[in-house]
Coordinates of C-alpha atoms in Angstrom, one line a residue:
Chain A
X1 CA -35.1 79.6 -45.7
X2 CA -38.0 80.1 -48.1
X3 CA -38.9 83.3 -49.8
X4 CA -42.2 84.9 -48.8
X5 CA -41.7 87.3 -51.9
X6 CA -39.9 86.4 -55.1
X7 CA -39.7 88.9 -57.9
X8 CA -38.3 87.8 -61.2
X9 CA -37.7 89.7 -64.5
X10 CA -40.0 92.4 -63.5
X11 CA -40.4 95.5 -65.7
X12 CA -42.5 98.5 -65.5
X13 CA -43.1 101.0 -68.3
X14 CA -45.7 103.8 -68.2
X15 CA -47.5 104.8 -71.5
X16 CA -48.5 108.4 -71.4
X17 CA -51.5 108.7 -73.7
X18 CA -51.8 112.3 -73.3
X19 CA -48.2 112.8 -74.3
X20 CA -48.5 111.1 -77.8
X21 CA -48.3 107.7 -76.1
X22 CA -44.9 108.3 -75.0
X23 CA -43.3 105.3 -73.3
X24 CA -41.6 105.8 -70.0
X25 CA -39.6 102.9 -68.6
X26 CA -38.9 102.9 -65.0
X27 CA -37.8 99.3 -64.0
X28 CA -36.6 96.5 -66.2
X29 CA -35.1 93.1 -65.3
X30 CA -35.7 93.4 -61.6
X31 CA -35.0 90.1 -59.6
X32 CA -35.3 90.1 -55.9
X33 CA -36.5 87.9 -53.1
X34 CA -37.3 88.5 -49.5
X35 CA -37.3 85.7 -46.8
X36 CA -39.7 85.4 -43.9
X37 CA -38.2 87.2 -41.0
X38 CA -35.8 89.3 -43.3
X39 CA -35.9 93.1 -43.9
X40 CA -34.6 94.2 -47.3
X41 CA -34.2 97.9 -48.2
X42 CA -34.2 99.2 -51.6
X43 CA -31.7 102.0 -52.4
X44 CA -31.0 104.2 -55.3
X45 CA -31.6 107.9 -56.2
X46 CA -35.2 109.2 -56.3
X47 CA -36.8 108.4 -59.7
X48 CA -34.9 105.0 -59.9
X49 CA -38.1 103.2 -59.4
X50 CA -38.1 102.0 -55.8
X51 CA -41.6 103.1 -55.1
X52 CA -42.8 101.6 -58.4
X53 CA -41.5 98.3 -57.3
X54 CA -43.5 98.4 -54.0
X55 CA -46.7 99.6 -55.9
X56 CA -46.4 96.7 -58.3
X57 CA -46.2 94.2 -55.4
X58 CA -49.2 95.8 -53.8
X59 CA -51.2 95.8 -57.1
X60 CA -51.5 99.5 -57.5
X61 CA -49.3 99.6 -60.6
X62 CA -50.0 96.8 -63.1
X63 CA -46.6 95.1 -64.1
X64 CA -45.4 95.3 -67.7
X65 CA -43.5 92.1 -67.7
X66 CA -42.3 89.5 -65.1
X67 CA -43.7 87.9 -62.1
X68 CA -44.2 88.7 -58.4
X69 CA -44.8 85.6 -56.5
X70 CA -46.2 86.2 -53.0
X71 CA -46.6 83.4 -50.4
X72 CA -50.2 83.3 -49.3
X73 CA -50.7 80.6 -46.7
X74 CA -49.1 77.5 -48.4
X75 CA -49.4 78.7 -52.0
X76 CA -47.6 81.2 -54.1
X77 CA -49.8 83.7 -55.9
X78 CA -48.5 85.7 -58.9
X79 CA -49.5 89.3 -58.3
X80 CA -48.8 90.1 -62.0
X81 CA -51.5 87.5 -63.1
X82 CA -53.9 88.1 -60.1
X83 CA -57.5 89.4 -60.6
X84 CA -58.6 92.5 -58.7
X85 CA -60.5 90.2 -56.4
X86 CA -57.4 88.1 -55.7
X87 CA -55.4 91.4 -55.0
X88 CA -58.2 92.5 -52.5
X89 CA -57.9 89.1 -50.8
X90 CA -54.1 89.3 -50.5
X91 CA -54.4 92.8 -49.0
X92 CA -56.7 91.5 -46.5
X93 CA -54.5 88.6 -45.3
X94 CA -51.0 88.7 -46.6
X95 CA -49.6 92.0 -47.9
X96 CA -49.6 95.3 -46.1
X97 CA -48.4 98.6 -47.4
X98 CA -47.6 101.9 -45.7
X99 CA -46.7 105.1 -47.3
X100 CA -45.6 108.4 -45.8
X101 CA -49.1 109.8 -46.5
X102 CA -52.1 109.2 -44.3
X103 CA -55.1 108.7 -46.4
X104 CA -58.2 108.1 -44.3
X105 CA -61.9 109.1 -43.9
X106 CA -62.3 112.5 -42.5
X107 CA -63.8 113.0 -39.1
X108 CA -63.0 109.6 -37.6
X109 CA -61.1 109.5 -34.2
X110 CA -57.5 108.3 -34.4
X111 CA -58.0 105.5 -32.1
X112 CA -60.9 104.1 -34.2
X113 CA -58.7 104.4 -37.4
X114 CA -56.0 102.3 -35.8
X115 CA -58.4 99.8 -34.4
X116 CA -60.3 99.5 -37.8
X117 CA -57.9 97.1 -39.6
X118 CA -58.5 94.7 -36.6
X119 CA -62.2 95.1 -36.4
X120 CA -62.4 94.6 -40.2
X121 CA -60.8 91.3 -39.7
X122 CA -63.2 90.2 -36.9
X123 CA -61.6 91.3 -33.7
X124 CA -63.9 92.4 -30.9
X125 CA -64.1 96.2 -30.3
X126 CA -62.6 96.2 -27.0
X127 CA -59.5 94.2 -27.7
X128 CA -59.0 96.0 -31.0
X129 CA -59.1 99.4 -29.0
X130 CA -56.7 98.1 -26.4
X131 CA -54.3 97.0 -29.1
X132 CA -54.7 100.3 -30.9
X133 CA -54.0 102.2 -27.6
X134 CA -50.9 100.1 -26.9
X135 CA -49.4 100.8 -30.5
X136 CA -50.1 104.5 -30.3
X137 CA -48.5 104.5 -26.9
X138 CA -45.4 102.8 -28.3
X139 CA -45.3 105.4 -31.0
X140 CA -45.5 108.3 -28.4
X141 CA -48.6 109.8 -29.7
X142 CA -49.9 111.8 -26.8
X143 CA -53.1 110.2 -25.4
X144 CA -55.1 113.6 -25.7
X145 CA -54.8 113.1 -29.5
X146 CA -56.3 109.7 -29.6
X147 CA -60.1 110.8 -29.7
X148 CA -59.4 113.3 -32.4
X149 CA -59.4 112.9 -36.2
X150 CA -55.9 113.2 -37.5
X151 CA -56.6 115.8 -40.1
X152 CA -55.2 118.6 -38.0
X153 CA -52.2 116.7 -36.8
X154 CA -48.6 117.5 -37.6
X155 CA -46.9 115.6 -40.5
X156 CA -44.9 113.5 -38.0
X157 CA -48.1 112.8 -35.9
X158 CA -50.0 111.6 -39.0
X159 CA -47.2 109.4 -40.1
X160 CA -47.3 107.7 -36.7
X161 CA -51.0 107.1 -37.0
X162 CA -50.3 105.6 -40.5
X163 CA -47.6 103.3 -39.0
X164 CA -49.8 102.3 -36.1
X165 CA -52.5 101.3 -38.6
X166 CA -50.2 99.4 -40.7
X167 CA -48.6 97.4 -37.9
X168 CA -52.0 96.7 -36.1
X169 CA -52.6 93.6 -38.0
X170 CA -49.5 91.3 -38.2
X171 CA -49.1 91.0 -42.0
X172 CA -46.7 88.3 -43.4
X173 CA -45.4 90.7 -46.0
X174 CA -45.0 94.4 -45.3
X175 CA -44.1 97.1 -47.8
X176 CA -42.8 100.3 -46.3
X177 CA -42.5 103.4 -48.6
X178 CA -40.6 105.9 -46.4
X179 CA -43.0 105.7 -43.6
X180 CA -40.6 107.5 -41.4
X181 CA -39.9 110.5 -43.6
X182 CA -41.0 113.1 -41.0
X183 CA -40.2 111.6 -37.8
X184 CA -37.6 112.7 -35.2
X185 CA -35.0 110.4 -33.8
X186 CA -37.0 109.3 -30.8
X187 CA -39.9 108.4 -32.9
X188 CA -37.8 106.7 -35.6
X189 CA -36.4 104.6 -32.7
X190 CA -40.0 103.4 -31.9
X191 CA -40.5 102.4 -35.5
X192 CA -37.2 100.4 -35.5
X193 CA -38.4 98.4 -32.5
X194 CA -41.8 97.7 -34.3
X195 CA -40.0 96.5 -37.3
X196 CA -37.8 94.2 -35.4
X197 CA -40.8 92.8 -33.6
X198 CA -42.3 92.1 -36.9
X199 CA -39.2 90.4 -38.1
X200 CA -39.1 88.2 -35.1
X201 CA -42.7 87.1 -35.8
X202 CA -41.6 86.1 -39.2
X203 CA -42.7 89.1 -41.4
X204 CA -40.9 89.7 -44.7
X205 CA -40.2 93.4 -45.0
X206 CA -39.3 95.4 -48.1
X207 CA -38.8 99.0 -47.6
X208 CA -37.5 102.3 -48.7
X209 CA -35.7 104.5 -46.0
X210 CA -33.7 107.5 -46.9
X211 CA -32.4 107.9 -43.5
X212 CA -28.9 106.1 -43.4
X213 CA -29.1 105.5 -39.7
X214 CA -32.6 104.0 -39.9
X215 CA -31.4 101.7 -42.9
X216 CA -28.4 100.5 -40.9
X217 CA -30.5 99.6 -37.9
X218 CA -33.1 97.5 -39.7
X219 CA -31.8 96.3 -43.1
X220 CA -30.4 92.8 -43.4
X221 CA -29.6 93.6 -47.0
X222 CA -29.6 96.5 -49.5
X223 CA -30.6 96.2 -52.9
X224 CA -29.7 98.8 -55.4
X225 CA -32.5 99.3 -57.9
X226 CA -30.2 101.1 -60.4
X227 CA -29.1 97.4 -61.4
X228 CA -32.7 97.1 -62.6
X229 CA -32.5 99.6 -65.5
X230 CA -31.6 97.4 -68.5
X231 CA -34.3 99.0 -70.6
X232 CA -33.1 97.7 -74.0
X233 CA -34.7 94.3 -73.2
X234 CA -38.2 95.8 -73.0
X235 CA -37.8 97.9 -76.2
X236 CA -36.4 94.9 -78.0
X237 CA -39.6 93.0 -77.3
X238 CA -42.1 95.7 -78.1
Chain B
X1 CA -61.7 91.8 -67.5
X2 CA -61.5 91.1 -63.8
X3 CA -60.0 87.6 -64.2
X4 CA -61.6 84.2 -63.7
X5 CA -65.3 84.3 -63.0
X6 CA -66.0 82.9 -59.5
X7 CA -69.4 81.5 -59.0
X8 CA -70.1 83.3 -55.8
X9 CA -70.9 86.7 -57.3
X10 CA -73.9 88.5 -56.2
X11 CA -74.7 90.3 -59.5
X12 CA -73.3 89.8 -62.9
X13 CA -74.1 91.6 -66.1
X14 CA -73.1 90.5 -69.5
X15 CA -73.5 91.7 -73.0
X16 CA -75.7 94.5 -71.6
X17 CA -77.0 97.1 -74.0
X18 CA -79.6 99.8 -73.8
X19 CA -80.3 101.5 -77.2
X20 CA -82.7 104.6 -77.5
X21 CA -83.5 104.7 -81.2
X22 CA -80.3 105.9 -82.9
X23 CA -78.6 106.7 -79.5
X24 CA -76.5 104.4 -77.5
X25 CA -77.2 104.4 -73.7
X26 CA -74.8 101.7 -72.9
X27 CA -73.3 98.8 -75.0
X28 CA -71.5 95.5 -74.5
X29 CA -71.3 96.0 -70.7
X30 CA -70.1 93.1 -68.5
X31 CA -69.4 93.4 -64.9
X32 CA -69.6 91.4 -61.6
X33 CA -70.2 92.5 -58.1
X34 CA -69.1 90.4 -55.1
X35 CA -70.8 90.2 -51.8
X36 CA -69.7 93.1 -49.5
X37 CA -68.0 94.9 -52.3
X38 CA -68.4 98.6 -53.4
X39 CA -68.1 99.0 -57.2
X40 CA -67.9 102.7 -58.5
X41 CA -69.1 103.3 -62.1
X42 CA -67.3 106.5 -63.1
X43 CA -67.3 108.6 -66.3
X44 CA -68.4 112.0 -67.6
X45 CA -72.1 112.9 -67.9
X46 CA -73.5 111.2 -70.9
X47 CA -71.0 108.2 -70.6
X48 CA -74.1 105.9 -69.9
X49 CA -73.4 105.2 -66.3
X50 CA -76.9 106.2 -65.0
X51 CA -78.5 104.2 -67.9
X52 CA -76.3 101.2 -66.8
X53 CA -77.4 101.7 -63.2
X54 CA -81.0 101.9 -64.1
X55 CA -80.8 98.7 -66.1
X56 CA -79.1 96.9 -63.3
X57 CA -81.4 98.1 -60.7
X58 CA -84.4 97.0 -62.8
X59 CA -85.8 100.4 -63.5
X60 CA -85.1 100.2 -67.1
X61 CA -85.4 97.4 -69.4
X62 CA -82.2 96.7 -71.4
X63 CA -82.3 96.1 -75.1
X64 CA -80.3 93.0 -74.9
X65 CA -78.0 91.2 -72.5
X66 CA -78.2 89.2 -69.2
X67 CA -78.4 90.5 -65.6
X68 CA -78.0 87.8 -63.0
X69 CA -78.6 87.9 -59.3
X70 CA -78.3 85.7 -56.5
X71 CA -81.3 85.8 -54.2
X72 CA -80.5 84.6 -50.6
X73 CA -78.2 81.6 -51.2
X74 CA -80.0 80.4 -54.2
X75 CA -78.6 80.0 -57.7
X76 CA -78.0 82.9 -60.0
X77 CA -81.2 84.1 -61.9
X78 CA -81.6 86.3 -64.9
X79 CA -83.7 89.2 -63.6
X80 CA -84.9 90.1 -67.0
X81 CA -86.8 86.8 -67.0
X82 CA -88.4 87.3 -63.7
X83 CA -92.0 88.4 -63.5
X84 CA -92.8 92.0 -62.7
X85 CA -94.1 90.8 -59.3
X86 CA -90.9 88.8 -58.5
X87 CA -88.8 91.9 -59.5
X88 CA -90.8 94.2 -57.3
X89 CA -90.4 91.8 -54.3
X90 CA -86.6 91.7 -55.0
X91 CA -86.5 95.6 -55.0
X92 CA -88.5 95.7 -51.9
X93 CA -86.7 93.0 -49.9
X94 CA -83.0 92.7 -51.0
X95 CA -82.4 95.9 -52.9
X96 CA -82.3 99.6 -52.3
X97 CA -81.7 102.7 -54.3
X98 CA -80.3 106.2 -53.2
X99 CA -81.1 108.6 -55.9
X100 CA -79.1 111.8 -56.4
X101 CA -82.2 114.0 -55.9
X102 CA -83.7 113.0 -52.3
X103 CA -87.1 114.1 -53.7
X104 CA -87.0 111.1 -56.0
X105 CA -86.7 108.6 -53.2
X106 CA -88.8 110.3 -50.5
X107 CA -92.3 111.2 -50.0
X108 CA -92.0 114.8 -49.4
X109 CA -95.4 115.5 -47.9
X110 CA -95.5 112.8 -45.1
X111 CA -93.2 112.8 -41.9
X112 CA -89.7 111.8 -41.7
X113 CA -90.8 108.9 -39.4
X114 CA -93.4 107.8 -42.0
X115 CA -90.8 107.9 -44.8
X116 CA -88.7 105.3 -42.9
X117 CA -91.7 103.4 -41.5
X118 CA -93.2 102.9 -44.9
X119 CA -90.3 100.7 -46.0
X120 CA -90.5 98.7 -42.9
X121 CA -94.3 98.2 -43.5
X122 CA -93.7 97.1 -47.1
X123 CA -91.6 94.1 -45.9
X124 CA -94.3 93.2 -43.3
X125 CA -93.8 95.2 -40.1
X126 CA -97.1 95.9 -38.4
X127 CA -96.5 97.0 -34.8
X128 CA -96.6 100.8 -34.6
X129 CA -94.3 101.1 -31.5
X130 CA -91.8 98.9 -33.1
X131 CA -91.8 100.8 -36.3
X132 CA -91.6 104.0 -34.5
X133 CA -88.6 103.1 -32.4
X134 CA -86.8 101.5 -35.4
X135 CA -87.4 104.9 -37.3
X136 CA -86.0 106.9 -34.3
X137 CA -83.0 104.6 -34.2
X138 CA -82.4 105.1 -37.9
X139 CA -82.7 108.8 -37.9
X140 CA -80.0 108.8 -35.0
X141 CA -77.9 106.6 -37.1
X142 CA -77.8 109.0 -40.0
X143 CA -77.4 112.0 -37.6
X144 CA -80.8 113.5 -38.0
X145 CA -82.2 115.1 -34.8
X146 CA -84.7 112.6 -33.6
X147 CA -86.9 115.5 -32.5
X148 CA -87.6 116.2 -36.1
X149 CA -89.4 112.7 -36.6
X150 CA -92.7 114.2 -37.1
X151 CA -91.6 116.9 -39.6
X152 CA -92.0 116.6 -43.4
X153 CA -88.8 116.4 -45.5
X154 CA -90.0 119.5 -47.2
X155 CA -88.7 121.5 -44.2
X156 CA -85.3 119.7 -44.2
X157 CA -82.1 120.9 -45.8
X158 CA -80.6 119.2 -48.7
X159 CA -78.1 117.2 -46.6
X160 CA -80.9 116.2 -44.1
X161 CA -83.0 115.1 -47.0
X162 CA -80.2 113.0 -48.3
X163 CA -79.7 111.5 -44.9
X164 CA -83.3 110.6 -44.6
X165 CA -83.4 109.0 -48.0
X166 CA -80.4 106.9 -46.8
X167 CA -82.2 105.9 -43.6
X168 CA -85.3 105.0 -45.5
X169 CA -83.3 102.9 -48.0
X170 CA -81.2 101.1 -45.4
X171 CA -83.7 100.4 -42.6
X172 CA -84.9 97.3 -44.2
X173 CA -81.3 95.8 -44.5
X174 CA -81.0 95.5 -48.2
X175 CA -78.1 93.3 -49.4
X176 CA -77.5 95.3 -52.6
X177 CA -77.8 99.1 -52.9
X178 CA -77.6 101.1 -56.0
X179 CA -76.4 104.8 -55.5
X180 CA -76.7 107.4 -58.2
X181 CA -74.5 110.5 -57.4
X182 CA -75.5 110.2 -53.7
X183 CA -73.7 113.4 -52.7
X184 CA -73.9 115.1 -56.1
X185 CA -76.6 117.7 -55.2
X186 CA -74.9 118.8 -51.9
X187 CA -72.6 121.5 -50.9
X188 CA -69.0 120.3 -50.5
X189 CA -69.0 120.8 -46.6
X190 CA -72.4 118.7 -46.4
X191 CA -71.1 116.3 -48.9
X192 CA -68.1 115.1 -46.6
X193 CA -70.3 114.4 -43.7
X194 CA -72.9 112.5 -45.8
X195 CA -70.1 110.5 -47.5
X196 CA -68.7 109.8 -44.0
X197 CA -72.0 108.4 -42.8
X198 CA -72.5 106.3 -45.8
X199 CA -69.1 104.9 -45.5
X200 CA -69.6 103.9 -42.0
X201 CA -73.0 102.2 -42.8
X202 CA -71.6 100.4 -45.7
X203 CA -68.9 98.8 -43.6
X204 CA -71.0 98.1 -40.7
X205 CA -73.9 96.5 -42.6
X206 CA -71.5 94.7 -45.1
X207 CA -73.5 96.1 -48.0
X208 CA -72.7 95.5 -51.6
X209 CA -73.0 98.7 -53.6
X210 CA -73.1 99.9 -57.1
X211 CA -72.1 103.5 -57.0
X212 CA -72.5 105.8 -59.9
X213 CA -70.4 108.9 -59.7
X214 CA -68.5 111.5 -61.8
X215 CA -66.5 112.4 -58.7
X216 CA -63.3 110.3 -58.4
X217 CA -62.9 111.6 -54.8
X218 CA -66.2 109.9 -53.8
X219 CA -65.1 106.7 -55.6
X220 CA -61.7 106.9 -53.7
X221 CA -63.5 107.1 -50.3
X222 CA -66.1 104.5 -51.0
X223 CA -65.1 102.0 -53.6
X224 CA -62.9 98.9 -53.6
X225 CA -63.0 98.6 -57.4
X226 CA -64.0 100.9 -60.3
X227 CA -65.1 100.7 -63.8
X228 CA -64.5 103.6 -66.1
X229 CA -67.1 104.4 -68.8
X230 CA -67.1 106.2 -72.1
X231 CA -69.6 106.5 -74.8
X232 CA -71.7 103.8 -73.2
X233 CA -68.9 101.2 -72.9
X234 CA -66.6 100.2 -70.1
X235 CA -63.0 101.1 -71.0
X236 CA -61.2 100.0 -68.1
X237 CA -61.8 98.3 -64.8
X238 CA -59.5 97.7 -61.7
X239 CA -58.8 98.3 -58.1
X240 CA -59.7 102.0 -57.2
X241 CA -56.0 102.8 -56.3
X242 CA -54.9 101.2 -59.5
X243 CA -57.1 103.3 -61.7
X244 CA -56.4 106.5 -59.7
X245 CA -52.6 106.0 -59.6
X246 CA -51.8 104.1 -62.8
X247 CA -54.8 104.3 -65.2
X248 CA -54.1 102.3 -68.5
X249 CA -56.7 103.5 -70.9
X250 CA -56.2 106.9 -72.6
X251 CA -59.6 108.1 -71.5
X252 CA -59.0 107.0 -67.8
X253 CA -55.7 108.9 -67.9
X254 CA -57.5 112.0 -69.1
X255 CA -60.2 111.6 -66.5
X256 CA -57.7 111.1 -63.6
X257 CA -55.5 114.0 -64.6
X258 CA -58.3 116.3 -65.3
X259 CA -59.9 115.8 -61.9
X260 CA -56.9 115.5 -59.6
X261 CA -55.4 118.6 -61.0
X262 CA -58.6 120.6 -60.6

């Protein structure tokens, strides 16, 4: 089994220029790899740096030290060294990220938002809409909501739109940052089956799920991030 | 700062400076724009972002530096070494500008249809029927009531004027569009709808855009990448979400915290 995602000696430290350049270390010495078809769940108390790890993999947070190797086609790309342009390309083809917050353009109908990732990658409008419709159906979003923009939807409904968008295009690596935080049991079940489907097609999944039941259903392994807090190593080098 | 230079950039500026006497407009600016990419230039007023935009768009002659552009599939050429006629052709055929004040980009005393039609005629359209039907199509695309085609923009609201300017700019299908605070003069409610229209058109036409804005919300909605300017220089560049969520430079941190907490 080969790693789709391989993190080594990763560290993140924020420098707060507005607080006298205070240094705020969140992660140090993180080592972790996720194989294709595997689901790994990060555990640890809030503030332990779980989201920071996902954001470093996605390129939202620059890494302070270490490497994040991502399998892109037949080659590994080190996200820690990648240019903005390489990161945008990776997001297009390889790495998907879904948070608990839906951030989309106002006024656009839900069905169009869910079809958009497919259309952007060249799918024709009809098949993209069909696929979007089938995802929204799986996630139990009432059909009367599909033509409406999600701005006025409940938190749980918005999360399902977000999940549908993220799963519309099959990404080889998926980063899930508590995407099910406001879902009830029935809708979590729908997400569990989407995740199982993604694993079967070979996706490597790294996620954060606070719900224990959810974790037990999807995780092949838990990785405790409190092990990644050996901060003295950073301070010694700086 | 954006990593290895690939040779398929559409526009590239290096060592760009504009000095007004003792005053620095912009200094030591380097940036690249890729095809289909939206790059936001953000900073406070006086940071040099509009000076930079005007230099890039060929509206202002820089004091020093190089601005290269790839016309069609040709090689990169320094636009500062082109003849005035060549530069004008480029501006008419491959480039477009959306000004903050619609009156700067429109002719206020001729009809909406003529405002759109004029740009088409400037690139060679001659058939009146075709021009009028294209103008009607574009008014509809920017959500202006097509019944207003024969009205002058003087009679339009601010939001409608901006929509008309967008139609006039995009009707000739430019590859590269320069936008200077495109929603800056509009009420917030109108702003969201104009932004929405712009975003849809940028995606649909695959436009490359350089967008100057002081509003990070506008940058978040439209841009793939951002550069942050302060005192005429670029202090940080990166992915839009990176700069908004984990800005590295002290000034970017100040800018992001000030605006998001407002």
